Structures are given as C-alpha cells and as structure tokens.
PDB file of N, CA and C in Angstrom:
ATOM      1  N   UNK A 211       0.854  -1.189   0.000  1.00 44.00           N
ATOM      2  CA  UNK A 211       0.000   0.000   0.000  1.00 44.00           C
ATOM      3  C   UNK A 211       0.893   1.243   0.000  1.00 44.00           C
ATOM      4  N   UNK A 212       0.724   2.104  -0.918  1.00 56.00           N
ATOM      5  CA  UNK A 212       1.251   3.409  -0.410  1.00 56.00           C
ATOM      6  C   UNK A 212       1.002   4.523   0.391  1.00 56.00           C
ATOM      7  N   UNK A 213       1.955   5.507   0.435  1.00 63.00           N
ATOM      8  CA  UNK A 213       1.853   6.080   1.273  1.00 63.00           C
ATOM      9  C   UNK A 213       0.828   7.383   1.543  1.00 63.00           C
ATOM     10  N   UNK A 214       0.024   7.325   2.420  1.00 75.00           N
ATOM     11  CA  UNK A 214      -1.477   8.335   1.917  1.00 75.00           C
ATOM     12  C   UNK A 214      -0.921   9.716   2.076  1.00 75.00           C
ATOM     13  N   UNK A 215      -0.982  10.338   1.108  1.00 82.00           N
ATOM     14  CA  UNK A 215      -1.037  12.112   0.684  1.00 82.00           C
ATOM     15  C   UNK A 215      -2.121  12.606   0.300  1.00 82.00           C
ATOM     16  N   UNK A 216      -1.556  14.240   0.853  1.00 90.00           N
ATOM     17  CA  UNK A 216      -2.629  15.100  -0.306  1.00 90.00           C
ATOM     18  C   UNK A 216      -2.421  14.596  -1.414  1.00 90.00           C
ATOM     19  N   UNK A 217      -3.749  14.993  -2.755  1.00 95.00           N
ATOM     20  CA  UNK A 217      -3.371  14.966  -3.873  1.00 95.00           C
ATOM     21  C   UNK A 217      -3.901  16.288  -4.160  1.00 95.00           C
ATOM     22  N   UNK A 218      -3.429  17.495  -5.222  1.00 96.00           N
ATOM     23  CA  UNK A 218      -4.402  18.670  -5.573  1.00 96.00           C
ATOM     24  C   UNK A 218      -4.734  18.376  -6.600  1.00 96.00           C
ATOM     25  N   UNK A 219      -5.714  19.459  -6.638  1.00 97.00           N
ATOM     26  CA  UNK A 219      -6.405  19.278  -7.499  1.00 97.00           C
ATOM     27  C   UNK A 219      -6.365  19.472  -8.835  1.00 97.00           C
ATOM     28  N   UNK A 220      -7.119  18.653  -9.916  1.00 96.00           N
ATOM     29  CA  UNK A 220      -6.105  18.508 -11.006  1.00 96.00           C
ATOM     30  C   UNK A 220      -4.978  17.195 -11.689  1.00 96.00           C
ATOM     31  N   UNK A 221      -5.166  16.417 -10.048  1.00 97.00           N
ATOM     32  CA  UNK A 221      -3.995  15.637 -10.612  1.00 97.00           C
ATOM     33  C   UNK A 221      -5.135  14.101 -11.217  1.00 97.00           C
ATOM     34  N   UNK A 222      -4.263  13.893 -12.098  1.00 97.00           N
ATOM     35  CA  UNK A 222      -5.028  12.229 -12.979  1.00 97.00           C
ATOM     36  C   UNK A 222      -4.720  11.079 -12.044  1.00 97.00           C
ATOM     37  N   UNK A 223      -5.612  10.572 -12.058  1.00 97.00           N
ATOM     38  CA  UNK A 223      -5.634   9.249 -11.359  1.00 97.00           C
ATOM     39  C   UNK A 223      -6.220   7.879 -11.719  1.00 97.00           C
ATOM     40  N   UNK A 224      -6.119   6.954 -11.407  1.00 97.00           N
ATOM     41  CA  UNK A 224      -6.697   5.606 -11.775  1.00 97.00           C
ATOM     42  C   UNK A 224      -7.219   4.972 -10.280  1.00 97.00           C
ATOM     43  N   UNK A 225      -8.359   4.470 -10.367  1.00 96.00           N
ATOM     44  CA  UNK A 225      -8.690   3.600  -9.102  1.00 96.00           C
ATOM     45  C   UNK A 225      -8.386   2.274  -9.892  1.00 96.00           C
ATOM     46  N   UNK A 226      -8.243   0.859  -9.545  1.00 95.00           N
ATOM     47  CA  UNK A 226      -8.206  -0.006  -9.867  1.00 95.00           C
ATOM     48  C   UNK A 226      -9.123  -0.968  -8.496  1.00 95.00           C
ATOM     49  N   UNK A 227     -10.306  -0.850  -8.244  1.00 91.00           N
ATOM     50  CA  UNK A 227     -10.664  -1.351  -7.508  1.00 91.00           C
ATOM     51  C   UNK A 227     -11.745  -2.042  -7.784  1.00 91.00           C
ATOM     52  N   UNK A 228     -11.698  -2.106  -9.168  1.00 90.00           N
ATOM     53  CA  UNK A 228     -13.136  -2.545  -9.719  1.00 90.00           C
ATOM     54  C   UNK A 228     -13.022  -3.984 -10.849  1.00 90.00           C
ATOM     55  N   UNK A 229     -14.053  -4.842 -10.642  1.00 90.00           N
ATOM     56  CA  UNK A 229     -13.880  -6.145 -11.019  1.00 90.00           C
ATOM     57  C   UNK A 229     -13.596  -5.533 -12.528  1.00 90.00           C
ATOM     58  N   UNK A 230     -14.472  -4.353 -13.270  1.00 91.00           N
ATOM     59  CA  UNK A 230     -14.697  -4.132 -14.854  1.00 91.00           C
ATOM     60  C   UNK A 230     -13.235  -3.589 -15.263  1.00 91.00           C
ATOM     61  N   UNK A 231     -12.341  -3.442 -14.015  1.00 89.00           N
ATOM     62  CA  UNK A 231     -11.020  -2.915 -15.371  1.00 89.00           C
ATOM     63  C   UNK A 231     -11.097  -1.342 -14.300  1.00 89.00           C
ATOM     64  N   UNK A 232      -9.812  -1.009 -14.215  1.00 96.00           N
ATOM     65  CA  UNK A 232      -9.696   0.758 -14.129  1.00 96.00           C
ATOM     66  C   UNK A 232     -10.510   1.665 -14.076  1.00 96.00           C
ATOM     67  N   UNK A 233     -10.459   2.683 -13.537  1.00 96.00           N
ATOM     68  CA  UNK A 233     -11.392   3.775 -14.057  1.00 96.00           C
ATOM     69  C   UNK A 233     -10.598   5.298 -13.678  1.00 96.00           C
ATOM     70  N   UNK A 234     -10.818   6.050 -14.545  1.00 97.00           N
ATOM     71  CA  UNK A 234      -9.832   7.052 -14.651  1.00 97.00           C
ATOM     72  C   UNK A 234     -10.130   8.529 -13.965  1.00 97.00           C
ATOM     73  N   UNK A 235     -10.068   8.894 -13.695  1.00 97.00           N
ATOM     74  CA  UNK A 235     -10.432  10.694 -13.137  1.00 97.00           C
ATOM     75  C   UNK A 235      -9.347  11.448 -13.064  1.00 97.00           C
ATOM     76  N   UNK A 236     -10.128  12.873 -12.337  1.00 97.00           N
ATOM     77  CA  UNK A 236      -9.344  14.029 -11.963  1.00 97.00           C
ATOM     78  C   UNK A 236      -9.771  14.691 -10.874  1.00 97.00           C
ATOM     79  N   UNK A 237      -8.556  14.687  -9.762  1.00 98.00           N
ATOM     80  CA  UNK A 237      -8.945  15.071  -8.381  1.00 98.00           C
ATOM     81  C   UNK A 237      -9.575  16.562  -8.285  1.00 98.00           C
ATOM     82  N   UNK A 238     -10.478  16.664  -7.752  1.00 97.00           N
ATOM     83  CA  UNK A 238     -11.473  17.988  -7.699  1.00 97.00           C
ATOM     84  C   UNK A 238     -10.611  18.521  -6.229  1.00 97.00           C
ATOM     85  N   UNK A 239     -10.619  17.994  -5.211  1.00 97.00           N
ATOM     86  CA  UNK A 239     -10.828  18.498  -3.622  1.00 97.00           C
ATOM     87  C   UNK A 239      -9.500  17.285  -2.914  1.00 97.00           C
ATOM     88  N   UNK A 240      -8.545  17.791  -2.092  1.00 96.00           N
ATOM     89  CA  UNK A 240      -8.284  16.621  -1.142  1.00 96.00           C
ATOM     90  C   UNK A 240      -8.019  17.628  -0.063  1.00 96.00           C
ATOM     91  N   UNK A 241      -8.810  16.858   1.201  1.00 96.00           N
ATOM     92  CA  UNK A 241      -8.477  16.960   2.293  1.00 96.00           C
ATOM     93  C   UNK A 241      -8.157  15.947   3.849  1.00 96.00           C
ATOM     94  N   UNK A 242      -7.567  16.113   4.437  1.00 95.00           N
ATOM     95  CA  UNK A 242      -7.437  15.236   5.485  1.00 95.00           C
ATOM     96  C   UNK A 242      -8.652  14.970   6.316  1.00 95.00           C
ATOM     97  N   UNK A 243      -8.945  13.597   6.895  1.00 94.00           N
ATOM     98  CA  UNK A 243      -9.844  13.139   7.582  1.00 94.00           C
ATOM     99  C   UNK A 243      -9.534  12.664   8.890  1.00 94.00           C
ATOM    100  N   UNK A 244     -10.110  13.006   9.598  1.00 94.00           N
ATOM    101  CA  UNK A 244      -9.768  12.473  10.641  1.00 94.00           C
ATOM    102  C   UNK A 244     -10.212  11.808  11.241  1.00 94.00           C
ATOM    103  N   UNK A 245     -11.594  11.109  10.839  1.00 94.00           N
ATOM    104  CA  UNK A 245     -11.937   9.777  10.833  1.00 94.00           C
ATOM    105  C   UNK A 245     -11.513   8.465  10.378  1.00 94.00           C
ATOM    106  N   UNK A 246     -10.795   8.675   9.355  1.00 91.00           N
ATOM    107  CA  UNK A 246     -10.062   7.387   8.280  1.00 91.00           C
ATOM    108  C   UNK A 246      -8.351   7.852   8.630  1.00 91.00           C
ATOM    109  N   UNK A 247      -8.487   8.917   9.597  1.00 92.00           N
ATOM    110  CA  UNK A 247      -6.967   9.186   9.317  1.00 92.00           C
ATOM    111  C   UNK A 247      -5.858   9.456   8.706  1.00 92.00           C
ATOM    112  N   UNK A 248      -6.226   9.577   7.266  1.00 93.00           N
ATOM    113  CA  UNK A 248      -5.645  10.020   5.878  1.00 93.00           C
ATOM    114  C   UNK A 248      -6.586  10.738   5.147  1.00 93.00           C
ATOM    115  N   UNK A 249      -6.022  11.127   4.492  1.00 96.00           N
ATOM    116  CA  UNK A 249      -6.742  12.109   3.053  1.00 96.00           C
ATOM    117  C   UNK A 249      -7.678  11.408   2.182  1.00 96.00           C
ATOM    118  N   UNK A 250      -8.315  12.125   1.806  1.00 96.00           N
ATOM    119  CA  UNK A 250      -9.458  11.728   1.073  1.00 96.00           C
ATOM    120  C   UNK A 250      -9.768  12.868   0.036  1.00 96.00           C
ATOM    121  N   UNK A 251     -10.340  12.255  -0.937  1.00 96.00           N
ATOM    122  CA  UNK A 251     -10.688  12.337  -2.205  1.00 96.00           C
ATOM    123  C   UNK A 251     -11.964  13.054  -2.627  1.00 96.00           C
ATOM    124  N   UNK A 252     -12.049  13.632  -3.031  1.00 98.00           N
ATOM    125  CA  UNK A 252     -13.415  13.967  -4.263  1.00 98.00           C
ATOM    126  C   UNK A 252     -12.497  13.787  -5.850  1.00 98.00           C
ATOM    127  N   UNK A 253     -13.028  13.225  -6.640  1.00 98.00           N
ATOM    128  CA  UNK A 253     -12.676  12.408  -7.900  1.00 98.00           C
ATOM    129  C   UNK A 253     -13.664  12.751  -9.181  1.00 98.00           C
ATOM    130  N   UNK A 254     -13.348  13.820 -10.076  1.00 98.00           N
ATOM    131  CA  UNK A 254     -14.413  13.125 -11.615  1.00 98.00           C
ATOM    132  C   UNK A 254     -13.713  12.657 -11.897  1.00 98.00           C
ATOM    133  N   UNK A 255     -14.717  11.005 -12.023  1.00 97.00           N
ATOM    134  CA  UNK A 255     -14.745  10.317 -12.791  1.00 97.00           C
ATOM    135  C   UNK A 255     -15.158  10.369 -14.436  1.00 97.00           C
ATOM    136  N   UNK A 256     -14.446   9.961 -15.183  1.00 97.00           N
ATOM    137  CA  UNK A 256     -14.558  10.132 -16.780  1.00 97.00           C
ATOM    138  C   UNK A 256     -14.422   8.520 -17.501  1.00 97.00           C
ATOM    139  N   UNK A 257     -14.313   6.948 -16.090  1.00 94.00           N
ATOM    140  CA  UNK A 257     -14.730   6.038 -16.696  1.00 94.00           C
ATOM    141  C   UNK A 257     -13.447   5.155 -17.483  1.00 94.00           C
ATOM    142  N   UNK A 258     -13.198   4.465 -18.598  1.00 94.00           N
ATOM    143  CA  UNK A 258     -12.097   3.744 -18.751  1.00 94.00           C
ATOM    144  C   UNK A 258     -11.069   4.604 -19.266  1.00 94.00           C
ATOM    145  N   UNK A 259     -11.337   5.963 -19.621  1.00 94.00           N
ATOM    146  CA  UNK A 259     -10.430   6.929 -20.091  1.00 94.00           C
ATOM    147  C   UNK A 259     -10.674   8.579 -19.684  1.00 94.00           C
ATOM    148  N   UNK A 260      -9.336   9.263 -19.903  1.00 95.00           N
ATOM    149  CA  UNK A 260      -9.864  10.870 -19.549  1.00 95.00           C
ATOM    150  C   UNK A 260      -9.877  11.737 -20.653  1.00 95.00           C
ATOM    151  N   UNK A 261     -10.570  11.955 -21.082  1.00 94.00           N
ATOM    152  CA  UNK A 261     -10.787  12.825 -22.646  1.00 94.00           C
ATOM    153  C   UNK A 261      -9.684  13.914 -22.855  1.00 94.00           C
ATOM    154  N   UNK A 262      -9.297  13.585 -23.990  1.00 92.00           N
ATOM    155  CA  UNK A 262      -8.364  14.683 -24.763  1.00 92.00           C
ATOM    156  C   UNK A 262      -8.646  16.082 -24.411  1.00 92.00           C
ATOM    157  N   UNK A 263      -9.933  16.392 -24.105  1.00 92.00           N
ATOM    158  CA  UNK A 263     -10.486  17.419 -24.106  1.00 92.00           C
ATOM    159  C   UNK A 263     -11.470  17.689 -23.699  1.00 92.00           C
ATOM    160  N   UNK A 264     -12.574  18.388 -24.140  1.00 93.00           N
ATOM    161  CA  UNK A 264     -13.930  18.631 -23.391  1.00 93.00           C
ATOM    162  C   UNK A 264     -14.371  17.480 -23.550  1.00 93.00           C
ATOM    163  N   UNK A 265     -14.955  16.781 -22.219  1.00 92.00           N
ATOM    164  CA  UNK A 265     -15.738  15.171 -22.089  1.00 92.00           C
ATOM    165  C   UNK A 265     -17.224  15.547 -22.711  1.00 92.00           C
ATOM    166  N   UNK A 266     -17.586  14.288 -23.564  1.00 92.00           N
ATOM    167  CA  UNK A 266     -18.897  14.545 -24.228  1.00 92.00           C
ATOM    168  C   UNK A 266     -20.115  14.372 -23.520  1.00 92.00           C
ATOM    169  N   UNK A 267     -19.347  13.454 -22.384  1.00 92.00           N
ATOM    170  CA  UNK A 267     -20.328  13.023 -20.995  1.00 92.00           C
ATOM    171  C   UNK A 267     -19.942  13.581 -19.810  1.00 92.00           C
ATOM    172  N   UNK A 268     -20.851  14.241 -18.996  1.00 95.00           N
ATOM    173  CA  UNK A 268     -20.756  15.243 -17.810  1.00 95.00           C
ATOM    174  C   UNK A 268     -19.789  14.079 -16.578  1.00 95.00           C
ATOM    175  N   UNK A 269     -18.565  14.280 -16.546  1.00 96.00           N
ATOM    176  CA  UNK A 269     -17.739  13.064 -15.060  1.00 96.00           C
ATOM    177  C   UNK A 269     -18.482  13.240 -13.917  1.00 96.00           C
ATOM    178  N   UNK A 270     -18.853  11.869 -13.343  1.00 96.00           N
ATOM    179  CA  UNK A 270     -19.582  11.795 -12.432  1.00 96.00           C
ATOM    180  C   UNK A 270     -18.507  11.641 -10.955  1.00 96.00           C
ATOM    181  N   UNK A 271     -18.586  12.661  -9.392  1.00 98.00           N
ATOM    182  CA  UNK A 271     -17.739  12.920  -8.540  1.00 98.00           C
ATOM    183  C   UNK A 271     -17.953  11.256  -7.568  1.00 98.00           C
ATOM    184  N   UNK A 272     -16.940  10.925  -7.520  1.00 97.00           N
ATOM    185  CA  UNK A 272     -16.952  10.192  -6.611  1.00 97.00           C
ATOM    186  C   UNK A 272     -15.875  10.360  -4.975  1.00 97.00           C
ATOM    187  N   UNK A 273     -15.835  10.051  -3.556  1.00 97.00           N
ATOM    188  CA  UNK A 273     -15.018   9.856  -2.988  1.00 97.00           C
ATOM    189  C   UNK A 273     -14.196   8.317  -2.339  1.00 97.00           C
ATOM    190  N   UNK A 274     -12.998   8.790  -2.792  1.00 95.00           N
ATOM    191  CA  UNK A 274     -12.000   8.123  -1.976  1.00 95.00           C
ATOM    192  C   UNK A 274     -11.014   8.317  -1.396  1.00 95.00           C
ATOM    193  N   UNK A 275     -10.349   7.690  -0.734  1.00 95.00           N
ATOM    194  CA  UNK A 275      -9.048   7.692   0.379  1.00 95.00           C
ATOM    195  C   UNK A 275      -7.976   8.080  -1.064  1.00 95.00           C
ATOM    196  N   UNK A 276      -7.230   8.659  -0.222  1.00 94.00           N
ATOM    197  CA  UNK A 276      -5.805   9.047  -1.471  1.00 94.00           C
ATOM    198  C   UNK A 276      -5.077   7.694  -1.799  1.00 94.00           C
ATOM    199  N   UNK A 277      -5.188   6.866  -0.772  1.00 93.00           N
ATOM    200  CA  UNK A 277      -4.252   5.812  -0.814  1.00 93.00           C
ATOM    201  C   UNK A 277      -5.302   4.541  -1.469  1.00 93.00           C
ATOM    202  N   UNK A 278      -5.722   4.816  -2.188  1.00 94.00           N
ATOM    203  CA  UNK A 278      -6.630   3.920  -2.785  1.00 94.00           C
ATOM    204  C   UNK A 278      -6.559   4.372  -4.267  1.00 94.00           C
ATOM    205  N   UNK A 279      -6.169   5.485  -4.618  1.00 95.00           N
ATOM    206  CA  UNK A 279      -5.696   5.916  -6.157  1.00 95.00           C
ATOM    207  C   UNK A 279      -4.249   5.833  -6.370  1.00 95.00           C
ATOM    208  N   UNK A 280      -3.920   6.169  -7.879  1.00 95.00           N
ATOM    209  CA  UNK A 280      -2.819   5.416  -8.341  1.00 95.00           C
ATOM    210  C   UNK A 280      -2.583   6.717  -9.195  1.00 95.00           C
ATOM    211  N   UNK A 281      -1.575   7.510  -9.028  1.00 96.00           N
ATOM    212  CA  UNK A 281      -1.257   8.701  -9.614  1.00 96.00           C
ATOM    213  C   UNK A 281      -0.802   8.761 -11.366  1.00 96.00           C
ATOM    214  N   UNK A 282      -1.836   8.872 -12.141  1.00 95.00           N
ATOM    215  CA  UNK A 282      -1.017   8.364 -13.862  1.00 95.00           C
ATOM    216  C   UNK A 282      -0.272   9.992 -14.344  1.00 95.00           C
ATOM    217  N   UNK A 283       0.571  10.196 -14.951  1.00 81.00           N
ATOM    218  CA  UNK A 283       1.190  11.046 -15.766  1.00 81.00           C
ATOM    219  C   UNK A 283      -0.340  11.282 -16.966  1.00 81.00           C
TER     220      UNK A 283
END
C-alpha cells in the first residue's frame, strides 16, 4: 500500500478497484480526515479513459481515500 497524501487538485488518477477494469479521473478536492486518518478524495470520474479534451459526458464525482488511487502522468 502506499503512502497516503494530499493529492491537488487537477492531478489524474486511476482507481483499480473494480472487477470491470480501471477507471480514470481528476482530483477535484483533497483533504485530510480524521476519521479514516488520511486524506481523502473527491474524484471526476470520466470512466475507462480521460478525454483529450472537453468530455462529451458530464464526469460523475466520486469519494476516496488518497491511498486507494494510483497517480497516472
């Protein structure tokens, strides 16, 4: 497991937590929790890929722990 950070916002990410394969976003919000004890996430999601450009479909926000995403270039 790595090590839980901020992420800002802006940065690309991959969850891989899902039986269907990857899913890709862009961090909206991170802040620390102090219930889970690490940082956490607000995420659009944009699904098996992140569009070149303007998405044709509105990314739907999801949250997670920082340490549960996977930082892509």
């Amino acid at each position: 497991m790595r090590e839980d950070i901020p992420l800002p916002p802006g940065t690309r990410v991959r969850y891989d937590g899902l039986e269907d394969g990857p899913e890709f976003g862009v961090v909206v919000h991170s802040w620390f929790n102090d219930e889970i004890g690490g940082y956490d996430c607000y995420v659009a999601f944009f699904g098996d890929s992140i569009p070149a450009g303007a998405p044709v479909l509105k990314p739907y926000v999801l949250r997670y722990a920082s340490s549960s995403l996977v930082v892509i270039e």
